XYZ file of C-alpha atoms in Angstrom:
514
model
C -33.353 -90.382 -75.102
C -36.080 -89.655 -77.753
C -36.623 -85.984 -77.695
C -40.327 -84.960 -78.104
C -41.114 -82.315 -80.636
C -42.818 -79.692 -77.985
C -39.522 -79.570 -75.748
C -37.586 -76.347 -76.083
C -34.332 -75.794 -77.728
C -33.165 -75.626 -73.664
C -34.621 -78.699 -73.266
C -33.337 -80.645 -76.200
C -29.679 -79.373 -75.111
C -30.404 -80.629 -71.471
C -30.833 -84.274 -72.785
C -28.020 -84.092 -74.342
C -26.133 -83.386 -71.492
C -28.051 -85.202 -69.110
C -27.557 -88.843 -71.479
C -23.783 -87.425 -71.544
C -23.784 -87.433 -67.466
C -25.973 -90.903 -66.830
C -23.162 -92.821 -69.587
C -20.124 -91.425 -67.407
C -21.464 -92.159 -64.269
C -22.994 -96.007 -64.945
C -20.030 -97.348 -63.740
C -19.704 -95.295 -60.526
C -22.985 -96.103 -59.809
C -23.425 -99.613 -59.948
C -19.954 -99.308 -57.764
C -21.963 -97.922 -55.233
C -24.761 -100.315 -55.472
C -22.269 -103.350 -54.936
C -20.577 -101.778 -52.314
C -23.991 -100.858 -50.351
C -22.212 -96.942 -50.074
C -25.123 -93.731 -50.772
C -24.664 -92.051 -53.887
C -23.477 -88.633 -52.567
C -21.133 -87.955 -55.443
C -23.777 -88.299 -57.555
C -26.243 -86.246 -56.037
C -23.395 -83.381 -55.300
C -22.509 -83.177 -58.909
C -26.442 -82.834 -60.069
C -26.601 -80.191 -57.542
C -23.048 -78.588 -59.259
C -24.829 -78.761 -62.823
C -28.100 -76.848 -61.344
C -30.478 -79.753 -61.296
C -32.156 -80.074 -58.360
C -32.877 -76.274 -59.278
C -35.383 -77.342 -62.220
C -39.004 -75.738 -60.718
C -36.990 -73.214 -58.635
C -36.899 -69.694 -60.115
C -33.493 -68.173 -61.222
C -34.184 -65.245 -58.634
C -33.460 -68.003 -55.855
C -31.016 -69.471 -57.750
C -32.668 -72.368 -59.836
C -32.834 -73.137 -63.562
C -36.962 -73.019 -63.935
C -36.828 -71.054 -67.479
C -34.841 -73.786 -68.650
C -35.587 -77.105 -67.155
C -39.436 -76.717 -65.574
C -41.321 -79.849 -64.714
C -40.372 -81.347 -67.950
C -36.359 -80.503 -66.787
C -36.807 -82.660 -63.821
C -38.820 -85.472 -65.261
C -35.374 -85.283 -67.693
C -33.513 -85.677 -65.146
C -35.682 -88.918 -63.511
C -35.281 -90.525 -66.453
C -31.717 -90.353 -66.795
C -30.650 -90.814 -63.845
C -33.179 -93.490 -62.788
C -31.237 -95.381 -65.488
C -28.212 -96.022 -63.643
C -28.745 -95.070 -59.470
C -31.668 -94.961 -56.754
C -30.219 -91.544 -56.395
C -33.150 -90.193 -58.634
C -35.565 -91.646 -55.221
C -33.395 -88.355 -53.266
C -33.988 -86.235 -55.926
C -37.747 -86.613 -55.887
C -38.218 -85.915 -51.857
C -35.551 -82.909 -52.573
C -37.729 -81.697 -55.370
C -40.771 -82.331 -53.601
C -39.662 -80.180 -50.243
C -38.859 -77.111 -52.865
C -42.015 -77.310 -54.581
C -43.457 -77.070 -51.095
C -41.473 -74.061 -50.062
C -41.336 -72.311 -53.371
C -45.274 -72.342 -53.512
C -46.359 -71.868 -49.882
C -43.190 -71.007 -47.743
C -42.832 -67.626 -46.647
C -40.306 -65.209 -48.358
C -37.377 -65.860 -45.404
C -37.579 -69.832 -46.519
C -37.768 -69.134 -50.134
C -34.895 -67.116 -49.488
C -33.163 -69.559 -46.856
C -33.790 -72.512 -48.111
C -34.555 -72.580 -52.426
C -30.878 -71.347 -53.634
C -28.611 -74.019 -51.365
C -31.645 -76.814 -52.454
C -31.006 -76.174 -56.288
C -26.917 -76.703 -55.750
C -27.617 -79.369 -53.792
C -26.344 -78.090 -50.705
C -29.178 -79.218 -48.925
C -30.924 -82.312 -49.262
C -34.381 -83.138 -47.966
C -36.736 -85.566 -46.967
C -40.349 -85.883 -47.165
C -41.763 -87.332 -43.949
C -45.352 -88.320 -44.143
C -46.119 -91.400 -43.288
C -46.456 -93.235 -39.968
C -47.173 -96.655 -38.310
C -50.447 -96.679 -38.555
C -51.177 -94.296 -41.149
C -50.053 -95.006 -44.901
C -52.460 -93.459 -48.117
C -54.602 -92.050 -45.255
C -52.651 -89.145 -44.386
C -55.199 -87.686 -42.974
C -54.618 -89.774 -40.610
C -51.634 -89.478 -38.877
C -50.404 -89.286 -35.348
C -47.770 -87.543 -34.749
C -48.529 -84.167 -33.030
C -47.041 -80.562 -33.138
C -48.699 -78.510 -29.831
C -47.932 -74.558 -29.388
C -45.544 -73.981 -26.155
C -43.895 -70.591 -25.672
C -43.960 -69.355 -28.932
C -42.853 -72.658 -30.434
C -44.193 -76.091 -31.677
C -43.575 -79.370 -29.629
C -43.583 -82.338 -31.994
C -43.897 -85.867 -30.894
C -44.099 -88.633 -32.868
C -42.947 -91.769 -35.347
C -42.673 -91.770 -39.056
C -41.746 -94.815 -41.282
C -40.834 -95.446 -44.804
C -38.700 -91.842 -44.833
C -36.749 -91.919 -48.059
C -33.405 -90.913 -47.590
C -33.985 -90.169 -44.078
C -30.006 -89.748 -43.002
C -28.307 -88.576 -46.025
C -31.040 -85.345 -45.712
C -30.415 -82.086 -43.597
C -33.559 -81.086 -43.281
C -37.700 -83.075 -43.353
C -40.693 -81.773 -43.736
C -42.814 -82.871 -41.671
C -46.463 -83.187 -41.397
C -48.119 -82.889 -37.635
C -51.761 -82.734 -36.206
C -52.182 -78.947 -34.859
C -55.367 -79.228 -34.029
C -58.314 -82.147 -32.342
C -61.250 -79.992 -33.263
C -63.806 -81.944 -35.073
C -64.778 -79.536 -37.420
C -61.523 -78.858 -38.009
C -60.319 -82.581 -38.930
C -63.492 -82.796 -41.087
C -62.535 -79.735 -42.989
C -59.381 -81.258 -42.867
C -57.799 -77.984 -41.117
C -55.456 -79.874 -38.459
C -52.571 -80.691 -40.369
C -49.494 -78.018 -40.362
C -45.968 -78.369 -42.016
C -42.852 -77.659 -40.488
C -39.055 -77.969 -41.136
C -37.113 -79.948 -38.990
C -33.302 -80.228 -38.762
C -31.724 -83.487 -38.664
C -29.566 -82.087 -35.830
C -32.601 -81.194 -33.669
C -32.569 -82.201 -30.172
C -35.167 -85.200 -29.638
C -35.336 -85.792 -33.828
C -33.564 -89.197 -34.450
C -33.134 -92.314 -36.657
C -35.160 -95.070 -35.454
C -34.235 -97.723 -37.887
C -33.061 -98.154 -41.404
C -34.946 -100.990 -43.664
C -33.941 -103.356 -45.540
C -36.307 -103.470 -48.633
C -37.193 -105.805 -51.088
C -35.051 -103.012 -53.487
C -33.448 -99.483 -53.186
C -30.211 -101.498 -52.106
C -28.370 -98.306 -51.285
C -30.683 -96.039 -50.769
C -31.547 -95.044 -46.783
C -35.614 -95.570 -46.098
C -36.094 -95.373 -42.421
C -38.014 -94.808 -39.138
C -38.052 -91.621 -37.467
C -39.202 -90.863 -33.691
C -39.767 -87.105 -32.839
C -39.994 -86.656 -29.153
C -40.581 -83.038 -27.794
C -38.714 -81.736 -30.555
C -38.811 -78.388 -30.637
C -39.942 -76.476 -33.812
C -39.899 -72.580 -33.816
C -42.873 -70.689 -35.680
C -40.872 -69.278 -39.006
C -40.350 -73.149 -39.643
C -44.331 -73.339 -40.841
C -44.860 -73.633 -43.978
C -47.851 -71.727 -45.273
C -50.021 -71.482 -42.251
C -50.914 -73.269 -39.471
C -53.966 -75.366 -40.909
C -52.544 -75.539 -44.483
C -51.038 -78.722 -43.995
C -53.450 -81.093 -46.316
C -53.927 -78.411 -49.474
C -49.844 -78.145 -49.007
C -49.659 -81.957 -49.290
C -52.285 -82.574 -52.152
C -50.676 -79.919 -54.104
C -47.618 -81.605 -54.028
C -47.989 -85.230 -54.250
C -49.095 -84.667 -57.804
C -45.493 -83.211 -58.428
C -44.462 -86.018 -56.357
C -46.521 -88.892 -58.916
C -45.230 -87.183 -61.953
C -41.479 -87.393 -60.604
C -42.501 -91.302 -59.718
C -43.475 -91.797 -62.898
C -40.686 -90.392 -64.520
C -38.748 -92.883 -62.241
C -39.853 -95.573 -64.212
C -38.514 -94.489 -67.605
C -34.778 -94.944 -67.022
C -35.437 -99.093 -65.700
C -37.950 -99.254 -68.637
C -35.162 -98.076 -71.323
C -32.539 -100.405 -69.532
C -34.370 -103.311 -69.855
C -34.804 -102.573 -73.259
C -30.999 -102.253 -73.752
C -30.264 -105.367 -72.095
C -33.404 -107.973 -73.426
C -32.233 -106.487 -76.922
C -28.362 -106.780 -76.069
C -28.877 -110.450 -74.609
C -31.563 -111.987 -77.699
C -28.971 -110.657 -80.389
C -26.339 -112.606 -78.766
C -27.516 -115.656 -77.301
C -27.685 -118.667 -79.309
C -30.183 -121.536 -78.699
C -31.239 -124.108 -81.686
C -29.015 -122.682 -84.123
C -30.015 -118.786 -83.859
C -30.165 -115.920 -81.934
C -32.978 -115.763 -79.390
C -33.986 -112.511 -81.016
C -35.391 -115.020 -83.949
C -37.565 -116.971 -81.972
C -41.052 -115.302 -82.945
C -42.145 -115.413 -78.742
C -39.103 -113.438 -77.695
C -39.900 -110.038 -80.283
C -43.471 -110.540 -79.184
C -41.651 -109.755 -76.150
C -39.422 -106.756 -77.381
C -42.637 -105.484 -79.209
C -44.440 -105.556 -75.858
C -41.307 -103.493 -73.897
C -40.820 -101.275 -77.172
C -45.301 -100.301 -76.803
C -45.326 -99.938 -72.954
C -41.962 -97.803 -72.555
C -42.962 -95.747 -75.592
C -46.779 -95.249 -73.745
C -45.238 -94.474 -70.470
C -42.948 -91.399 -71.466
C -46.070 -90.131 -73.665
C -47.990 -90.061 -70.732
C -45.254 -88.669 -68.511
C -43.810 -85.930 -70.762
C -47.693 -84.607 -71.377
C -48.467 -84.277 -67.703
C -44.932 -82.444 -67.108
C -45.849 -80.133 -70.474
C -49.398 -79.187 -68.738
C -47.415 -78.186 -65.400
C -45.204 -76.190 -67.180
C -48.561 -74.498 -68.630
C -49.097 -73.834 -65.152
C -52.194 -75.792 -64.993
C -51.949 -78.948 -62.003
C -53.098 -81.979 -64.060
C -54.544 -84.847 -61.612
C -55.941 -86.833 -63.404
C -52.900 -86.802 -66.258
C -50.639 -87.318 -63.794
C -52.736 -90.195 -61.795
C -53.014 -92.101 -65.746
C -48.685 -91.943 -65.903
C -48.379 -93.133 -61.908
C -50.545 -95.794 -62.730
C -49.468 -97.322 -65.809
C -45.764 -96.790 -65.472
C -46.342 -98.218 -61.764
C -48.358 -101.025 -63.352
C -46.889 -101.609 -66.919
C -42.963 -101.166 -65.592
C -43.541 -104.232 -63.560
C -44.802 -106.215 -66.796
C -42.184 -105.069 -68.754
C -39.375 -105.748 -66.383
C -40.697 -109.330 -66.242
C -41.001 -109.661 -70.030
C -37.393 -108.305 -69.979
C -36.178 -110.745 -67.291
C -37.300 -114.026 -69.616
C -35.910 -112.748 -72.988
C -32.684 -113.120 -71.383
C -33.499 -116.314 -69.287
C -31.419 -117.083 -66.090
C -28.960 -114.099 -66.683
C -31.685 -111.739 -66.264
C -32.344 -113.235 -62.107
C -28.836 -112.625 -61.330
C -27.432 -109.597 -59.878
C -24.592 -109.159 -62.514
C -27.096 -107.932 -64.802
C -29.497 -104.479 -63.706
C -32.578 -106.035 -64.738
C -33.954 -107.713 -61.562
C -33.450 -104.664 -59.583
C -35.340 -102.590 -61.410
C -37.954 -105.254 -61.146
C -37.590 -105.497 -57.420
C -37.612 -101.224 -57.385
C -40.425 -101.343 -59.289
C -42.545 -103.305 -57.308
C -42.059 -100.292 -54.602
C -42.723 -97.823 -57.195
C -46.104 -99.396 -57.401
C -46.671 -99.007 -53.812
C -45.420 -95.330 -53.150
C -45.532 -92.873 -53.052
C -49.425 -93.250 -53.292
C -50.679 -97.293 -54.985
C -51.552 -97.753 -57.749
C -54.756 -98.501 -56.054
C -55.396 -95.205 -54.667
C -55.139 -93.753 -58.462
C -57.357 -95.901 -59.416
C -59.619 -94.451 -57.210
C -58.912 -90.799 -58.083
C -59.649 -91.777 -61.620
C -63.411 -92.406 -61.734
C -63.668 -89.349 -59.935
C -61.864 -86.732 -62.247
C -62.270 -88.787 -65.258
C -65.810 -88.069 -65.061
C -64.874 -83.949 -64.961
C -62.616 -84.084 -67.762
C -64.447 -86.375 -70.206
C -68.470 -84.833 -69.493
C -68.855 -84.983 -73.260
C -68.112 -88.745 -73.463
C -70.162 -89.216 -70.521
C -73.098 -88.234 -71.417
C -75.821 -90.980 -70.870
C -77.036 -92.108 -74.013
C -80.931 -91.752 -74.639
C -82.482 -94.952 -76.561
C -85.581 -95.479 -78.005
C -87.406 -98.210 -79.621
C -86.830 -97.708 -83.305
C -90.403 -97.421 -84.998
C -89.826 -99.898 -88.080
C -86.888 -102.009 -86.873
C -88.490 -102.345 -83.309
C -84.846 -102.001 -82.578
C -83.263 -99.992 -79.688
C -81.206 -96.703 -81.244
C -79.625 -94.093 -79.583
C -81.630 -90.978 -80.178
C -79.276 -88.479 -78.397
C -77.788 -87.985 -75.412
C -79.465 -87.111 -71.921
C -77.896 -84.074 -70.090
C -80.252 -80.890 -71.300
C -82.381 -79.306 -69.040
C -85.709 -78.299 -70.202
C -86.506 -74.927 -70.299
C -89.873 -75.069 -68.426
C -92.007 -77.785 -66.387
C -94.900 -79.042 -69.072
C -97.914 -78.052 -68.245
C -99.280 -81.927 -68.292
C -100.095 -83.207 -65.458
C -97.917 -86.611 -65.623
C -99.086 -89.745 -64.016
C -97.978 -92.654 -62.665
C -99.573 -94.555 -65.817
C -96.833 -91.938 -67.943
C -93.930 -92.728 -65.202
C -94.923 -96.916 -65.331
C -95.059 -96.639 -68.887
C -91.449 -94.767 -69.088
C -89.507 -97.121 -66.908
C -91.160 -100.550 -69.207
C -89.855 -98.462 -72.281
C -86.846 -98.504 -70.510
C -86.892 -102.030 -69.854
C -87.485 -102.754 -73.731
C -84.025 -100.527 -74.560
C -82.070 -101.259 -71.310
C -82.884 -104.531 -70.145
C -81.365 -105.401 -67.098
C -80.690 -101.446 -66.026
C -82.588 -99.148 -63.822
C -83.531 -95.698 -64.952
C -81.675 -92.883 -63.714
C -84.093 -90.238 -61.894
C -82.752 -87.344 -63.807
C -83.001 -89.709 -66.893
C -86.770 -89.738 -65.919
C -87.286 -85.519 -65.413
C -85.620 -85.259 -68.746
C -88.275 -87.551 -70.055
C -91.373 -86.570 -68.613
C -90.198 -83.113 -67.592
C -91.700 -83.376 -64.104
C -90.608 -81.368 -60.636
C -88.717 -83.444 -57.815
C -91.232 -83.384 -55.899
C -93.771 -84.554 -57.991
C -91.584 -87.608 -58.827
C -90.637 -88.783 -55.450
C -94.478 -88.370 -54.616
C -95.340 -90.530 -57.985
C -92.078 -92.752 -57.383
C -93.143 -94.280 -53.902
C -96.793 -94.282 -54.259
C -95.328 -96.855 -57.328
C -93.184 -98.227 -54.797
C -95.936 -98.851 -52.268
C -98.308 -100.536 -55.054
C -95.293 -103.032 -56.017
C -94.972 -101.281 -59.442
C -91.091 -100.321 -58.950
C -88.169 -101.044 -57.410
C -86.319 -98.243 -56.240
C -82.391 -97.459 -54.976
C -81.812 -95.184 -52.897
C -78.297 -93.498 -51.130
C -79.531 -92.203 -47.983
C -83.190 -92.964 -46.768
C -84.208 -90.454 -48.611
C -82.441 -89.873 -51.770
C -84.439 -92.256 -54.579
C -81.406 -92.102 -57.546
C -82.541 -95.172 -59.575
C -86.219 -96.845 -60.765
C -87.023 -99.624 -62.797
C -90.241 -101.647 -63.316
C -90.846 -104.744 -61.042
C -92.276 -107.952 -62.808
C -95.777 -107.088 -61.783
C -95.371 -103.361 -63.644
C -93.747 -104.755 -66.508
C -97.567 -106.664 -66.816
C -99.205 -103.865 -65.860
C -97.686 -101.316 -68.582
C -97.910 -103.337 -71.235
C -99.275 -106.779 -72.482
C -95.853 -109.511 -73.069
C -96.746 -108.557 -77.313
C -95.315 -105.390 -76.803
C -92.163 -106.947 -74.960
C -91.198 -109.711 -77.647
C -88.752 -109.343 -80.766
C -87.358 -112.193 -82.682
C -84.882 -111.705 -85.685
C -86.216 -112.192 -88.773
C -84.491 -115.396 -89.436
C -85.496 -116.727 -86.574
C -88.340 -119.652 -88.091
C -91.006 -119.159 -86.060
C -92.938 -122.431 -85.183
C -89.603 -122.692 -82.690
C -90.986 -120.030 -81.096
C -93.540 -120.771 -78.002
């Protein structure tokens, strides 16, 4: 494992160990895989060495002064290299995080010190049926009764669902519309897997994860006392989004160990196959190949490591942690491929690792949360983060050149209206400009106050009497809300005579021009 220059001396040591453990145990573990038997042993002796105690402080027993986020995402990538068992460690990690930053001092106390030995295991028990990336949306229901919580329901896809004592599981508490739109009706509770009514539905067989439990669940009136809440009743969706960012990172990480595998095993199989003469590894397509695995695997731990050093910082980075999902999600899948044709048919059968993690990774694309749904989170925090780069540039006809240039960059307000009284001759005159520079693009209203420094009301009024005379075209989000402007064919003609419209390039011989 390449050690990054910003992990601690505790870290450093803890990668030592950790490649020491993942060597000892390959065997054992692809034992286990062949066999179809859950990695138990493996998970019992992380919990012996203190790892599933990474975020959990050493006051309930964990190791977070010298592991932290970046500790665990160690241990993904380690362990991810030789067993699914790294899948249980992320819905055990993910339950702690959850009690350790909203569970009440009795569950911190209860629960935190047997999770970081590993004496407890847990699962994370989200999704249903019919609800998948729309949490929001689930079913299954908790309703008070004496005291207590009722929950009824089904949950599907539960990661090691079985092999965990105890699930947390989220439940509708409440039907109140304003309460679902302030997204107030979700609670969290701890469940028991030897709670009356809470069984094991069915166990799937997946397209990977060979021996690793992912099941259906089906609560009915299970019975779930109050101190079994985590945070408060209502909490449920700000405990959940808080987490799942822990629960991306830890994902991510996932994808390091397959990535470095594959590496190990296109490199081990090119330097020793020989086809026309030489090894593979000389045929210019196949390093193309390496070169490709070597760039991606490389990109993904960058990406991962960062987001796990800004948790540490204590800061919760989204959008960081959305970028490493995605593109280990994404890229993994393109590198296990590119792996899987340096070494040719040996790399489709089983008695290599290779096609497993390519078959693993295609879940690790889809949970937990797509690659589509960071995709969408991206735009949206992407444009918080980067506000300097995203600046709209402003462009002007360049006096001489009769060139567009960018002149600055829109985004200041002014400091006072003008005291001209603008007109829809200034605003017509604006959006042709604007036609000369951006051809093809509307204007952007606050573009256009910027410009003419003119009140909102004053544009809307000037905007749709434009509107009414066929001058401009106008979009709108709402009925209301005018957001974009731009100059319709017949105020184009209007604002200007077709001179002021044409450029040619100088070498451009002009009796070809008509």
């Amino acid at each position: 494992m390449v050690r990054f220059p910003w992990w601690t001396e505790a870290q450093k040591e803890l990668a030592d160990e950790l490649e020491k453990f993942a060597d000892e145990k390959t065997s054992e573990a692809q034992e286990l895989v062949w066999r179809r038997k859950y990695p138990y042993q493996i998970i019992n002796e992380m919990g012996q060495r203190g790892w599933l105690g990474a975020i959990i402080p050493e006051e309930y027993g964990g190791n977070l002064s010298k592991m932290g986020y970046t500790g665990s995402c160690m241990v993904m990538e380690q362990i991810s290299r030789i067993s699914l068992v790294n899948m249980q460690y992320i819905v055990t990690m993910c339950n702690a995080y959850m009690i350790l930053k909203f569970g009440s001092k009795a569950l911190k106390k209860e629960f935190l010190p047997k999770m970081a030995m590993g004496e407890i295991l847990a699962a994370l028990t989200v999704t249903e049926p019919y609800a998948g990336n729309d949490s929001a949306g689930i079913e299954t229901t908790a309703r008070q009764e004496d005291g207590a919580y009722i929950l009824n329901g089904k949950k599907r896809f539960i990661t090691a669902a079985g092999a965990s004592d105890i699930y947390v599981i989220l439940a509708r508490t409440s039907e109140d519309p304003e309460a679902i739109k302030k997204h107030n009706h979700l609670t969290m509770f701890i469940v028991e897997k030897d709670t009356p009514g809470f069984t094991i539905e069915r166990i799937n067989e997946l397209t990977g994860f060979d021996n690793m439990y992912n099941a259906y669940l089906d609560l009915h009136e299970v019975k779930v006392t109050t101190d079994r809440v985590i945070g408060n009743i209502g909490d449920g969706w700000e405990i959940l989004m808080s987490m799942v960012n822990y629960e991306r990172l830890l994902a991510s990480a996932s994808a390091l160990g397959p990535m470095g595998e594959s590496l190990r095993y296109a490199n081990f199989h090119l330097q020793r196959r020989v086809q026309f003469g030489q090894p593979t590894f000389d045929l210019p397509t196949n390093q193309f190949k390496v070169a490709d695995i070597i760039i991606r695997y490389h990109t993904a731990r960058l990406l991962t490591y960062y987001a796990a050093y800004l948790f540490d910082l204590g800061q919760l980075p989204i959008m960081e942690v959305s970028i490493a999902k995605c593109f280990n999600a994404d890229e993994g899948l393109k590198l296990y491929t590119d792996a899987i044709q340096c070494m040719g048919g040996d790399g489709v059968t089983k008695f290599y690792p290779v096609e497993s993690f390519l078959r693993d990774g295609k879940i690790v694309q889809l949970a937990p949360s797509t690659s589509d749904i960071m995709r969408l989170i991206l735009p949206r925090f992407g444009a918080r983060v980067f506000t300097s780069e995203l600046r709209p540039p402003r462009r002007q006809m360049h006096k001489e050149l009769n060139v567009p240039v960018t002149v600055g960059y829109y985004g200041k307000k002014p400091a006072s209206l003008s005291n001209k009284e603008v007109t829809k001759a200034d605003l017509l005159n604006l959006l042709a400009e604007n036609y000369k520079v951006n051809p093809g693009l509307y204007m952007h209203r606050e573009d256009i106050k910027e410009e003419l420094i003119i009140e909102d009301n004053k544009l809307n009024e000037l905007l749709k009497s434009l509107e009414n005379e066929g001058l401009v075209k106008l979009f709108r989000r709402g009925k209301e809300n005018i957001v974009l402007a731009r100059a319709t064919l017949d105020g184009l003609r209007t604002a200007k005579p077709l001179g002021e419209y044409k450029w040619f390039p100088a070498w451009v011989d002009q009796k070809d021009i008509f």
